[in-house]
Coordinates of C-alpha atoms in Angstrom, one line a residue:
Chain A
M1 CA -42.1 204.7 -129.7
K2 CA -45.6 205.9 -130.5
F3 CA -44.5 209.6 -131.0
G4 CA -41.8 208.5 -133.5
G5 CA -44.2 208.6 -136.4
L6 CA -45.1 212.2 -135.7
I7 CA -41.5 213.3 -135.3
F8 CA -40.5 211.6 -138.6
A9 CA -43.5 212.9 -140.5
N10 CA -42.6 216.4 -139.4
L11 CA -39.0 215.9 -140.4
L12 CA -40.0 214.8 -143.9
R13 CA -42.3 217.8 -144.3
K14 CA -39.8 219.8 -146.3
K15 CA -37.5 217.3 -147.8
I16 CA -35.0 219.6 -149.5
R17 CA -34.6 221.7 -146.4
L18 CA -34.1 218.5 -144.4
L19 CA -31.5 217.3 -146.9
L20 CA -29.6 220.6 -146.8
T21 CA -29.6 220.7 -143.0
I22 CA -28.4 217.1 -142.7
G23 CA -25.9 217.9 -145.4
S24 CA -24.6 220.9 -143.5
F25 CA -24.2 218.7 -140.4
A26 CA -22.4 216.0 -142.5
V27 CA -20.0 218.5 -144.0
A28 CA -19.3 220.1 -140.6
L29 CA -18.7 216.7 -139.0
F30 CA -16.4 215.6 -141.9
L31 CA -14.4 218.8 -141.5
F32 CA -14.3 218.3 -137.7
A33 CA -13.0 214.8 -138.2
F34 CA -10.4 215.9 -140.8
L35 CA -9.2 218.8 -138.6
G36 CA -9.0 216.4 -135.7
V37 CA -6.9 213.8 -137.5
V38 CA -4.6 216.6 -138.8
R39 CA -4.2 217.9 -135.2
D40 CA -3.5 214.4 -134.0
A41 CA -1.0 213.8 -136.8
F42 CA 0.9 216.9 -135.7
N43 CA 0.8 215.9 -132.1
R44 CA 1.6 212.3 -132.8
G45 CA 5.3 212.9 -132.6
A46 CA 4.8 213.7 -129.0
D47 CA 2.4 210.9 -128.5
V48 CA 4.6 208.2 -129.9
A49 CA 7.8 209.5 -128.3
G50 CA 9.6 207.0 -126.2
A51 CA 9.6 208.0 -122.5
D52 CA 13.2 207.0 -122.2
R53 CA 14.4 208.7 -125.3
L54 CA 16.3 212.0 -125.6
V55 CA 17.2 214.0 -128.7
T56 CA 20.4 216.1 -129.0
I57 CA 20.5 218.7 -131.7
N58 CA 22.7 221.7 -132.5
R59 CA 21.8 224.5 -130.1
T60 CA 21.4 227.0 -132.9
S61 CA 18.9 224.9 -135.0
I62 CA 18.2 221.4 -136.1
I63 CA 19.4 222.3 -139.6
N64 CA 22.8 223.0 -138.2
P65 CA 24.9 219.7 -137.9
I66 CA 26.9 218.4 -134.9
P67 CA 30.0 216.3 -135.0
L68 CA 29.8 212.5 -135.1
S69 CA 32.7 212.5 -132.6
Y70 CA 30.2 213.5 -129.9
R71 CA 28.7 210.0 -130.0
D72 CA 31.2 208.3 -127.8
Q73 CA 31.4 211.2 -125.4
I74 CA 27.7 211.1 -124.9
L75 CA 27.6 207.4 -124.5
R76 CA 30.1 207.7 -121.7
I77 CA 27.7 209.9 -119.7
P78 CA 26.2 207.8 -116.8
G79 CA 22.7 206.7 -117.5
V80 CA 22.9 206.6 -121.3
K81 CA 22.1 203.2 -122.6
Y82 CA 22.1 203.4 -126.4
I83 CA 22.8 206.2 -128.9
T84 CA 22.2 206.5 -132.6
H85 CA 22.3 209.4 -135.1
N86 CA 20.3 210.5 -138.1
N87 CA 20.5 213.0 -141.0
W88 CA 17.7 214.4 -143.0
F89 CA 18.2 213.6 -146.6
G90 CA 15.3 215.7 -148.1
G91 CA 15.0 213.8 -151.4
V92 CA 12.1 213.0 -153.7
Y93 CA 11.3 210.0 -155.8
K94 CA 11.3 211.0 -159.5
D95 CA 9.1 214.0 -159.0
E96 CA 8.7 216.8 -156.4
K97 CA 5.2 215.6 -155.5
N98 CA 6.6 212.2 -154.4
F99 CA 7.9 213.5 -151.1
F100 CA 8.4 211.3 -148.1
P101 CA 10.9 211.4 -145.3
Q102 CA 14.3 209.8 -145.8
F103 CA 16.8 209.4 -143.0
V104 CA 20.4 208.5 -142.9
I105 CA 20.7 206.0 -140.0
D106 CA 23.4 204.5 -137.8
S107 CA 22.5 200.9 -138.6
D108 CA 24.5 199.5 -135.6
N109 CA 22.2 201.2 -133.1
Q110 CA 19.0 202.1 -134.9
R111 CA 17.0 199.0 -133.8
Q112 CA 18.1 199.4 -130.2
V113 CA 16.9 203.0 -130.0
F114 CA 13.7 202.5 -132.0
P115 CA 12.4 199.1 -130.9
E116 CA 8.8 200.0 -132.0
F117 CA 9.8 199.4 -135.6
S118 CA 9.9 195.7 -136.6
I119 CA 12.0 194.3 -139.5
P120 CA 12.5 190.6 -140.2
D121 CA 16.0 189.6 -139.3
D122 CA 16.8 188.2 -142.7
Q123 CA 15.9 191.6 -144.3
W124 CA 17.9 193.5 -141.8
N125 CA 20.9 191.3 -142.2
K126 CA 20.8 191.8 -145.9
F127 CA 20.6 195.6 -145.4
L128 CA 23.6 195.6 -143.1
K129 CA 25.6 193.9 -145.8
D130 CA 24.4 196.2 -148.6
R131 CA 26.2 199.5 -148.7
E132 CA 23.4 201.0 -151.0
G133 CA 20.6 199.2 -149.2
A134 CA 17.5 200.8 -147.8
I135 CA 14.7 199.8 -145.4
V136 CA 11.4 201.4 -146.3
G137 CA 8.2 201.8 -144.2
A138 CA 5.2 199.7 -145.3
R139 CA 3.1 202.7 -146.3
T140 CA 5.7 204.1 -148.6
M141 CA 6.3 200.7 -150.2
E142 CA 2.5 200.5 -150.8
R143 CA 2.3 204.1 -152.1
F144 CA 4.9 203.6 -154.8
H145 CA 4.1 199.9 -155.4
W146 CA 7.8 199.0 -154.6
N147 CA 9.0 195.5 -153.9
I148 CA 11.9 194.2 -152.0
G149 CA 14.8 194.0 -154.4
D150 CA 13.8 197.0 -156.4
R151 CA 16.5 199.6 -157.2
I152 CA 15.1 203.1 -156.9
P153 CA 16.5 206.6 -157.5
I154 CA 16.1 209.4 -155.0
K155 CA 16.9 212.9 -156.1
T156 CA 18.1 215.5 -153.6
T157 CA 19.2 219.1 -153.8
L158 CA 21.2 218.7 -150.5
Y159 CA 24.6 217.2 -150.0
G160 CA 25.9 218.0 -153.5
G161 CA 22.6 217.1 -155.1
G162 CA 22.1 214.5 -157.8
S163 CA 20.3 211.2 -158.0
W164 CA 21.2 208.5 -155.5
E165 CA 20.4 204.9 -156.2
F166 CA 19.2 202.5 -153.5
N167 CA 18.4 198.8 -153.2
I168 CA 15.3 198.0 -151.2
D169 CA 16.4 195.3 -148.8
G170 CA 13.6 195.3 -146.3
V171 CA 10.3 196.7 -145.1
Y172 CA 9.6 197.9 -141.5
H173 CA 6.3 198.0 -139.8
G174 CA 5.2 199.9 -136.7
K175 CA 4.1 197.8 -133.7
R176 CA 1.4 200.4 -132.9
A177 CA -1.2 201.9 -135.2
Q178 CA 0.2 205.4 -134.6
D179 CA 3.8 204.5 -135.6
D180 CA 5.0 206.3 -138.7
E181 CA 5.4 203.8 -141.6
T182 CA 6.4 206.3 -144.3
Q183 CA 10.2 206.6 -143.6
F184 CA 13.0 205.6 -145.8
W185 CA 16.3 204.6 -144.1
F186 CA 19.7 204.1 -145.6
Q187 CA 23.3 203.6 -144.4
W188 CA 25.5 206.2 -142.9
D189 CA 28.6 204.7 -144.7
Y190 CA 27.0 205.2 -148.2
F191 CA 25.9 208.7 -147.2
E192 CA 29.3 209.8 -145.9
E193 CA 31.0 208.4 -149.0
R194 CA 29.1 210.6 -151.4
I195 CA 28.7 213.9 -149.5
P196 CA 31.1 216.9 -150.0
E197 CA 34.2 216.8 -147.9
R198 CA 33.1 219.8 -145.8
L199 CA 30.1 217.9 -144.5
K200 CA 31.8 214.6 -143.6
G201 CA 31.8 213.7 -140.0
L202 CA 28.7 215.8 -139.2
I203 CA 25.4 214.3 -138.3
G204 CA 21.9 215.9 -138.0
W205 CA 20.9 214.8 -134.5
Y206 CA 21.4 212.1 -131.9
V207 CA 18.7 210.0 -130.4
L208 CA 19.6 208.2 -127.2
R209 CA 17.9 205.9 -124.8
V210 CA 18.5 206.2 -121.1
N211 CA 18.3 203.6 -118.4
N212 CA 15.9 205.6 -116.2
P213 CA 13.5 208.2 -117.7
D214 CA 13.6 210.0 -114.3
E215 CA 17.2 210.8 -114.9
S216 CA 16.5 212.4 -118.3
P217 CA 16.8 216.1 -117.0
R218 CA 20.2 215.3 -115.4
I219 CA 21.5 213.5 -118.5
A220 CA 20.3 216.3 -120.8
K221 CA 22.0 218.9 -118.7
A222 CA 25.2 216.8 -118.6
I223 CA 25.3 216.5 -122.3
D224 CA 24.7 220.2 -123.0
E225 CA 27.2 221.3 -120.4
K226 CA 29.8 219.0 -121.9
F227 CA 29.6 220.7 -125.2
A228 CA 29.1 224.2 -123.9
N229 CA 31.4 226.9 -125.4
S230 CA 32.4 224.5 -128.2
P231 CA 31.8 225.4 -131.9
Y232 CA 28.9 223.0 -131.9
E233 CA 26.9 223.6 -128.7
T234 CA 24.1 221.2 -128.2
K235 CA 20.5 221.3 -127.0
T236 CA 19.2 218.1 -125.5
E237 CA 15.6 217.5 -124.6
T238 CA 13.1 214.6 -124.3
E239 CA 11.8 213.2 -127.5
S240 CA 8.3 214.4 -126.8
A241 CA 9.5 218.0 -126.1
F242 CA 11.5 217.8 -129.3
A243 CA 8.5 216.7 -131.2
A244 CA 6.3 219.4 -129.7
G245 CA 9.0 222.0 -130.6
W246 CA 9.0 220.6 -134.1
V247 CA 5.3 221.1 -134.4
K248 CA 5.6 224.7 -133.1
Q249 CA 7.7 225.5 -136.1
F250 CA 4.5 225.2 -138.2
G251 CA 2.8 227.8 -135.9
N252 CA 0.2 227.2 -133.3
I253 CA -1.5 224.3 -135.1
R254 CA -3.7 223.4 -132.2
F255 CA -5.0 227.0 -131.8
L256 CA -5.6 227.2 -135.6
I257 CA -7.5 223.9 -135.7
V258 CA -9.6 224.6 -132.5
T259 CA -10.5 228.0 -134.0
I260 CA -11.5 226.7 -137.3
G261 CA -13.4 223.8 -135.6
S262 CA -15.2 226.3 -133.3
V263 CA -16.2 228.5 -136.2
V264 CA -17.6 225.5 -138.1
F265 CA -19.7 224.4 -135.1
F266 CA -20.9 227.8 -134.3
T267 CA -22.0 228.3 -137.9
L268 CA -23.7 224.9 -137.8
L269 CA -25.5 226.0 -134.7
L270 CA -26.8 229.1 -136.4
V271 CA -27.8 227.2 -139.5
T272 CA -29.7 224.4 -137.6
G273 CA -31.1 226.8 -135.0
N274 CA -32.5 229.0 -137.8
T275 CA -33.9 226.0 -139.6
M276 CA -35.6 224.7 -136.5
A277 CA -36.9 228.2 -135.7
I278 CA -38.4 228.5 -139.2
S279 CA -39.8 225.0 -138.9
V280 CA -41.5 225.7 -135.6
R281 CA -42.8 229.1 -136.7
E282 CA -44.3 227.5 -139.9
R283 CA -46.4 225.1 -137.8
T284 CA -47.3 227.3 -134.8
G285 CA -51.0 226.4 -135.5
E286 CA -50.3 222.7 -135.6
L287 CA -48.4 222.8 -132.4
A288 CA -51.2 224.9 -130.8
V289 CA -53.7 222.2 -132.0
L290 CA -51.6 219.5 -130.4
K291 CA -51.6 221.5 -127.1
A292 CA -55.3 222.1 -127.4
I293 CA -56.1 218.4 -127.7
G294 CA -54.1 217.6 -124.7
F295 CA -50.4 217.3 -125.5
S296 CA -48.4 218.9 -122.7
D297 CA -45.9 221.7 -123.1
W298 CA -43.1 219.2 -122.4
S299 CA -44.4 216.9 -125.2
V300 CA -44.1 219.8 -127.6
L301 CA -40.6 220.6 -126.5
F302 CA -39.8 216.9 -126.9
F303 CA -41.1 216.9 -130.5
V304 CA -39.0 219.9 -131.4
L305 CA -35.9 218.6 -129.7
G306 CA -36.5 215.1 -131.1
E307 CA -36.5 216.5 -134.7
S308 CA -33.3 218.5 -134.2
L309 CA -31.6 215.5 -132.5
V310 CA -32.6 213.2 -135.4
I311 CA -31.1 215.7 -137.9
A312 CA -28.0 216.0 -135.8
L313 CA -27.6 212.2 -135.4
V314 CA -28.2 211.4 -139.1
G315 CA -26.1 214.3 -140.3
G316 CA -23.3 213.6 -137.8
L317 CA -23.2 209.9 -138.7
L318 CA -23.1 210.6 -142.4
G319 CA -20.3 213.1 -141.9
L320 CA -18.3 210.6 -139.8
I321 CA -18.9 207.8 -142.3
L322 CA -17.7 210.2 -145.0
A323 CA -14.6 210.9 -142.9
I324 CA -13.9 207.2 -142.4
V325 CA -14.1 206.6 -146.1
A326 CA -12.4 209.8 -147.3
I327 CA -9.6 210.4 -144.8
P328 CA -7.4 207.4 -146.0
V329 CA -7.9 208.7 -149.5
L330 CA -6.9 212.2 -148.5
A331 CA -3.9 210.8 -146.5
N332 CA -2.6 209.2 -149.7
A333 CA -3.3 212.4 -151.6
L334 CA -1.1 214.3 -149.1
N335 CA 1.8 212.2 -150.2
G336 CA 3.0 211.3 -146.8
M337 CA 3.4 215.0 -145.8
L338 CA 1.4 214.1 -142.6
P339 CA 2.2 210.6 -141.3
N340 CA -0.7 208.3 -140.3
L341 CA -3.9 210.3 -140.4
I342 CA -5.8 208.1 -137.9
L343 CA -9.4 208.5 -137.2
S344 CA -9.5 207.3 -133.6
P345 CA -12.7 205.9 -131.9
A346 CA -12.4 208.7 -129.3
L347 CA -12.4 211.4 -132.1
L348 CA -15.5 209.7 -133.7
A349 CA -17.3 209.5 -130.4
F350 CA -16.4 213.2 -129.5
G351 CA -17.6 214.3 -133.0
L352 CA -20.9 212.5 -132.6
F353 CA -21.3 213.9 -129.1
S354 CA -20.6 217.4 -130.4
A355 CA -23.2 216.9 -133.2
L356 CA -25.8 215.8 -130.7
L357 CA -25.0 218.8 -128.4
V358 CA -25.4 221.2 -131.4
G359 CA -28.7 219.4 -132.1
I360 CA -29.9 220.0 -128.6
V361 CA -28.8 223.6 -128.4
S362 CA -30.2 224.5 -131.8
G363 CA -33.6 222.9 -130.8
I364 CA -33.8 224.3 -127.3
L365 CA -34.7 227.9 -128.2
P366 CA -37.5 227.2 -130.7
G367 CA -38.6 224.2 -128.5
V368 CA -39.0 226.4 -125.5
G369 CA -40.7 229.0 -127.6
A370 CA -43.2 226.3 -128.7
M371 CA -43.5 225.1 -125.2
R372 CA -44.4 228.5 -123.8
M373 CA -46.7 229.4 -126.7
R374 CA -50.2 230.3 -125.6
V375 CA -52.7 228.1 -127.5
V376 CA -55.3 230.8 -127.7
N377 CA -52.9 233.3 -129.3
A378 CA -51.5 230.7 -131.7
L379 CA -54.9 229.6 -132.8
R380 CA -55.9 233.1 -133.4
R381 CA -53.1 233.4 -136.0
V382 CA -54.1 230.3 -137.9
Chain B
M1 CA -82.5 222.3 -122.2
V2 CA -80.0 225.1 -121.6
K3 CA -80.6 227.2 -118.6
V4 CA -79.3 230.7 -118.3
D5 CA -78.9 232.2 -114.8
A6 CA -80.3 229.1 -113.2
A7 CA -79.1 226.8 -110.5
G8 CA -77.6 224.0 -112.5
E9 CA -76.9 221.2 -110.1
S10 CA -77.8 218.5 -112.6
S11 CA -76.1 220.2 -115.5
L12 CA -73.0 218.9 -117.3
I13 CA -71.5 222.3 -117.6
N14 CA -72.1 225.1 -115.1
V15 CA -70.8 228.6 -115.7
R16 CA -71.2 231.1 -112.9
D17 CA -70.5 234.9 -112.9
L18 CA -67.9 234.5 -115.6
D19 CA -65.8 237.6 -116.4
K20 CA -63.0 237.9 -118.9
T21 CA -61.0 241.1 -119.1
Y22 CA -58.1 241.7 -121.4
R23 CA -55.6 244.5 -120.9
R24 CA -54.4 246.4 -123.9
G25 CA -51.9 248.9 -122.7
E26 CA -53.6 251.0 -120.1
E27 CA -57.0 250.0 -121.3
E28 CA -59.1 247.2 -119.9
I29 CA -61.5 245.5 -122.3
D30 CA -64.3 243.5 -120.8
V31 CA -64.9 240.6 -123.2
L32 CA -67.3 238.6 -121.0
Q33 CA -69.3 240.0 -118.1
G34 CA -71.1 238.1 -115.4
L35 CA -72.0 235.2 -117.7
N36 CA -74.1 232.3 -116.3
L37 CA -74.9 229.2 -118.2
D38 CA -75.9 225.6 -117.7
V39 CA -75.7 222.9 -120.3
R40 CA -77.0 219.4 -119.9
Q41 CA -75.6 216.2 -121.2
G42 CA -76.6 215.6 -124.9
E43 CA -77.5 219.2 -125.6
F44 CA -76.5 221.0 -128.8
V45 CA -75.9 224.7 -128.2
A46 CA -75.1 227.4 -130.7
F47 CA -73.5 230.7 -129.8
M48 CA -74.2 233.6 -132.1
G49 CA -73.4 237.2 -132.0
P50 CA -71.4 239.9 -133.8
S51 CA -67.6 239.9 -134.0
G52 CA -66.1 240.8 -130.7
S53 CA -69.1 239.7 -128.7
G54 CA -67.0 237.2 -126.8
K55 CA -68.2 233.9 -128.5
T56 CA -64.7 232.5 -129.2
T57 CA -63.4 233.7 -125.8
L58 CA -66.3 231.8 -124.1
L59 CA -65.4 228.7 -126.1
N60 CA -61.8 229.0 -125.1
L61 CA -62.7 229.3 -121.5
L62 CA -65.1 226.4 -121.6
G63 CA -62.3 224.3 -123.3
G64 CA -59.7 225.2 -120.7
L65 CA -57.6 227.0 -123.2
D66 CA -57.8 230.3 -121.3
V67 CA -58.6 231.3 -117.8
P68 CA -61.3 233.7 -116.7
T69 CA -60.7 236.9 -114.8
R70 CA -63.5 236.0 -112.4
G71 CA -66.1 233.4 -111.9
S72 CA -66.2 229.6 -112.3
I73 CA -66.7 226.9 -114.8
T74 CA -67.6 223.4 -113.6
V75 CA -67.7 220.4 -115.9
S76 CA -69.0 217.0 -114.6
G77 CA -68.3 218.3 -111.1
D78 CA -64.7 219.4 -111.8
E79 CA -64.1 223.1 -111.4
I80 CA -61.6 223.9 -114.1
T81 CA -61.0 227.5 -113.4
H82 CA -58.5 226.8 -110.6
M83 CA -56.6 224.0 -112.3
S84 CA -52.9 224.4 -113.0
A85 CA -51.8 224.6 -116.6
G86 CA -50.6 220.9 -116.5
K87 CA -53.9 219.7 -114.9
L88 CA -55.9 221.6 -117.4
T89 CA -54.0 220.0 -120.3
E90 CA -54.7 216.5 -118.9
W91 CA -58.4 217.6 -118.4
R92 CA -58.7 218.8 -122.0
A93 CA -57.3 215.5 -123.3
R94 CA -60.0 213.6 -121.3
H95 CA -63.0 215.8 -121.6
V96 CA -62.9 218.1 -124.7
G97 CA -63.0 217.5 -128.4
F98 CA -62.1 220.5 -130.5
I99 CA -63.4 221.2 -134.0
F100 CA -62.0 224.3 -135.8
Q101 CA -63.1 226.4 -138.7
T102 CA -60.0 225.6 -140.7
Y103 CA -60.0 221.9 -139.7
N104 CA -56.4 222.2 -138.4
L105 CA -55.3 218.7 -139.5
I106 CA -51.6 217.9 -139.5
P107 CA -50.8 218.0 -143.2
V108 CA -48.0 215.4 -143.0
L109 CA -50.2 212.8 -141.3
N110 CA -52.9 210.8 -143.1
A111 CA -56.5 210.7 -141.9
F112 CA -55.8 207.7 -139.7
Q113 CA -52.8 209.3 -138.0
N114 CA -54.6 212.6 -137.5
V115 CA -57.5 210.9 -135.8
E116 CA -55.1 208.7 -133.7
L117 CA -53.4 211.8 -132.2
P118 CA -55.6 212.2 -129.1
L119 CA -55.2 208.4 -128.4
L120 CA -51.4 208.7 -128.3
L121 CA -52.0 210.4 -124.9
T122 CA -53.8 207.3 -123.6
K123 CA -52.5 204.0 -122.5
L124 CA -54.4 202.1 -125.2
S125 CA -52.4 199.5 -127.2
K126 CA -51.7 200.0 -130.9
A127 CA -54.5 197.5 -131.7
E128 CA -57.0 199.2 -129.5
R129 CA -56.0 202.6 -130.9
R130 CA -56.6 201.2 -134.4
D131 CA -60.1 199.9 -133.4
H132 CA -61.0 203.3 -132.0
V133 CA -59.8 205.2 -135.0
E134 CA -61.5 202.9 -137.5
A135 CA -64.8 203.3 -135.5
A136 CA -64.5 207.1 -135.4
L137 CA -63.8 207.3 -139.1
S138 CA -66.7 205.0 -139.8
V139 CA -69.0 207.3 -137.8
V140 CA -68.0 210.3 -140.0
G141 CA -68.3 208.1 -143.2
L142 CA -64.6 208.1 -144.1
A143 CA -63.6 204.5 -143.3
D144 CA -62.4 204.2 -146.9
R145 CA -60.2 207.4 -146.7
M146 CA -58.0 206.3 -143.8
K147 CA -54.7 206.5 -145.8
H148 CA -55.5 209.8 -147.5
F149 CA -53.6 212.9 -146.5
P150 CA -55.5 216.2 -145.9
R151 CA -54.4 217.5 -149.3
Q152 CA -56.1 214.5 -150.9
L153 CA -59.4 215.3 -149.2
S154 CA -62.2 217.9 -149.9
G155 CA -62.9 220.6 -147.3
G156 CA -65.9 218.6 -146.1
Q157 CA -63.9 215.4 -145.8
E158 CA -61.2 217.3 -143.9
Q159 CA -63.8 218.6 -141.5
R160 CA -65.1 215.0 -141.1
V161 CA -61.6 213.8 -140.2
A162 CA -61.4 216.7 -137.7
I163 CA -64.7 215.6 -136.2
A164 CA -63.4 212.0 -136.0
R165 CA -60.3 213.3 -134.2
A166 CA -62.6 215.2 -131.8
I167 CA -64.7 212.2 -130.9
V168 CA -62.2 209.4 -131.0
A169 CA -61.3 209.6 -127.3
D170 CA -65.0 209.9 -126.4
P171 CA -64.7 213.3 -124.7
T172 CA -67.3 214.7 -122.4
F173 CA -68.3 217.5 -124.9
L174 CA -67.3 219.0 -128.2
L175 CA -66.4 222.6 -128.8
C176 CA -66.8 223.8 -132.4
D177 CA -65.6 227.1 -133.6
E178 CA -67.3 228.0 -136.9
P179 CA -67.2 224.4 -138.0
T180 CA -68.8 225.2 -141.4
G181 CA -67.2 228.6 -141.9
D182 CA -64.9 227.3 -144.7
L183 CA -67.5 225.1 -146.4
D184 CA -70.2 225.7 -149.1
R185 CA -73.8 225.3 -148.2
K186 CA -74.1 221.6 -149.3
R187 CA -70.9 220.6 -147.3
A188 CA -72.1 222.7 -144.4
D189 CA -75.4 220.8 -144.4
E190 CA -73.6 217.5 -144.5
I191 CA -71.4 218.5 -141.5
M192 CA -74.4 219.7 -139.6
T193 CA -76.3 216.5 -140.3
L194 CA -73.3 214.6 -138.9
M195 CA -73.3 216.8 -135.8
E196 CA -77.0 216.2 -135.3
E197 CA -76.3 212.5 -135.6
L198 CA -73.6 212.7 -133.0
V199 CA -76.0 214.3 -130.6
A200 CA -79.0 212.1 -131.4
K201 CA -77.4 208.8 -131.8
Y202 CA -74.3 209.1 -129.6
H203 CA -75.6 211.5 -127.0
K204 CA -72.7 213.9 -127.5
T205 CA -72.9 217.4 -126.0
I206 CA -71.9 220.1 -128.5
L207 CA -71.2 223.8 -128.0
M208 CA -70.8 225.6 -131.3
V209 CA -69.9 229.1 -132.3
T210 CA -71.3 230.2 -135.7
H211 CA -72.2 233.3 -137.6
D212 CA -74.6 231.4 -139.9
P213 CA -78.3 231.4 -138.8
L214 CA -79.0 228.4 -140.9
V215 CA -76.3 226.4 -139.2
A216 CA -77.3 227.7 -135.7
A217 CA -80.9 226.7 -136.4
R218 CA -79.7 223.0 -136.4
A219 CA -78.8 223.3 -132.7
H220 CA -81.3 222.7 -129.9
T221 CA -80.6 226.1 -128.5
I222 CA -79.2 229.4 -129.8
L223 CA -77.6 231.8 -127.4
H224 CA -76.9 235.3 -128.5
L225 CA -74.0 237.3 -127.1
D226 CA -73.5 241.0 -127.4
K227 CA -70.6 242.9 -125.8
G228 CA -69.8 240.0 -123.5
V229 CA -73.3 239.5 -122.2
L230 CA -75.8 236.8 -123.0
V231 CA -78.8 238.7 -124.4
E232 CA -81.1 236.1 -125.8
A233 CA -81.7 232.4 -125.5
R234 CA -83.9 230.7 -128.0
Q235 CA -85.1 227.2 -128.6
A236 CA -84.0 226.8 -132.2
S237 CA -86.6 224.2 -133.3
Q238 CA -89.6 225.8 -131.4
D239 CA -88.4 229.4 -132.1
T240 CA -89.2 230.4 -128.5
L241 CA -87.3 232.5 -126.0
A242 CA -86.0 230.8 -122.9
G243 CA -86.5 232.6 -119.7
G244 CA -84.0 234.3 -117.4
V245 CA -81.7 235.8 -119.9
A246 CA -79.0 237.8 -118.3

């Protein structure tokens, strides 16, 4: 492109200003990408939820338990295919900073209800025979450099407290990129053996699979009606609704992220718009000369927009490359508090599109100003 | 020779009854009034006159940078006074070479790139553009400074680059607004020698505004403006008045 040289020469006119503007784009795009993956991570529970899965919790709150005896009664409701139950363990490995989610599982039914997690049969069979056994997600194994066969302590302040020892019998992997590989599962029998008497026979929540997702509302209603007016009333909803409700406990994350993201982009718009306006004002005379020697008004607009687009493109790409490199590091630094911070191609594409949009918008006003500038007036000011 | 108030069928540039009025608030300022002028191909005309006499306004009108309030300007048979802004831009690219007092080179482009600018608007290939730029820079004696940026050149050299930029697309005529105004006498003489050479050797038509009588004396004809009216036309070399002054 024969005008490319002119655009690049103008861009390089003030190198420090160019670097700072590109830098502001890069930082904004990095922040955009990071906020995006955090939002996605919060929403992922709903995204990965099985369409045929329901979750039954205590009507008061998920932290209130429900009886294990409900299991068979729920299983007898027409349409329920499998049921399993979990408890939150809330432990840490050696230190408070080594947090990751541990769940007590019903090993007889876990794999039928959560088929998206794959475990080699030999490892699973070993786990079934080991009362103190544990199955650990691949990311947590990697994070703590654990190996199958290791015996590890988990400290908890719940269930009477103390340090619980586990044997790592196997590693599970998610079948999809978005599946959470940070969990730690161990046996119900071992759990119930050690917890205080008053907590025995109580589980955290049920997860069930139904034959036909279309029947989920009827089944949920049937479960909750069955235990209505009992000491442990239930609340049953689809897994995605449950996950969305869980996220809501943290506040309106989506609103927060969209607000911060909008402020970032608006600020970026002001910064780049101001930079472009200064840049155009500084060379009013040069643009007037270009128009005098025959460059059209549209050419001048094209030059100004070209410059702002190049800044946006380079800054945007740098920010997204930074995000691609840094987000996995940040995900590790967050110690599994947010599962799977995944920078999706769609998020990257949207980020780049937004950067280019900001580039165009910030170049439009000074560009139109330059386009409308009267050559005679501009030359008089030179 | 330049004819003032004459029928100029064979002229390159015909100006007829040209008025330019600016409005400042409620007040109307007549910058040019009823100006008539004919310039033939290959003539070198200098416009002189006090500040505010309308010299630069006339140059802007002749270059299609501004539009008159009344009257007409015809160049090579094209009446430019009724052209749209877009057409006028295209016309300028083909017919006018501008030379400014402050050179107005693009500081981030080297001499070659500055001279090449008007050619970017043509359909010439890169190799053809290179040939034209090298030829133009050779004419102004700067073939060995092609890669130099404006800050690496003297004022005289910068103006030579500006002249090369003005002639590179072989325009119909050159408009020069105080081309030696920022130069010392020696450099001004060099630039004027170059301008004379452009007229004598390459048959260029030059219209120049200047305050400097020594510079104006290098032109074929000196036209004096006062309060928007041509008051005197003089053959510079013969020191004689032309007839028919408005």
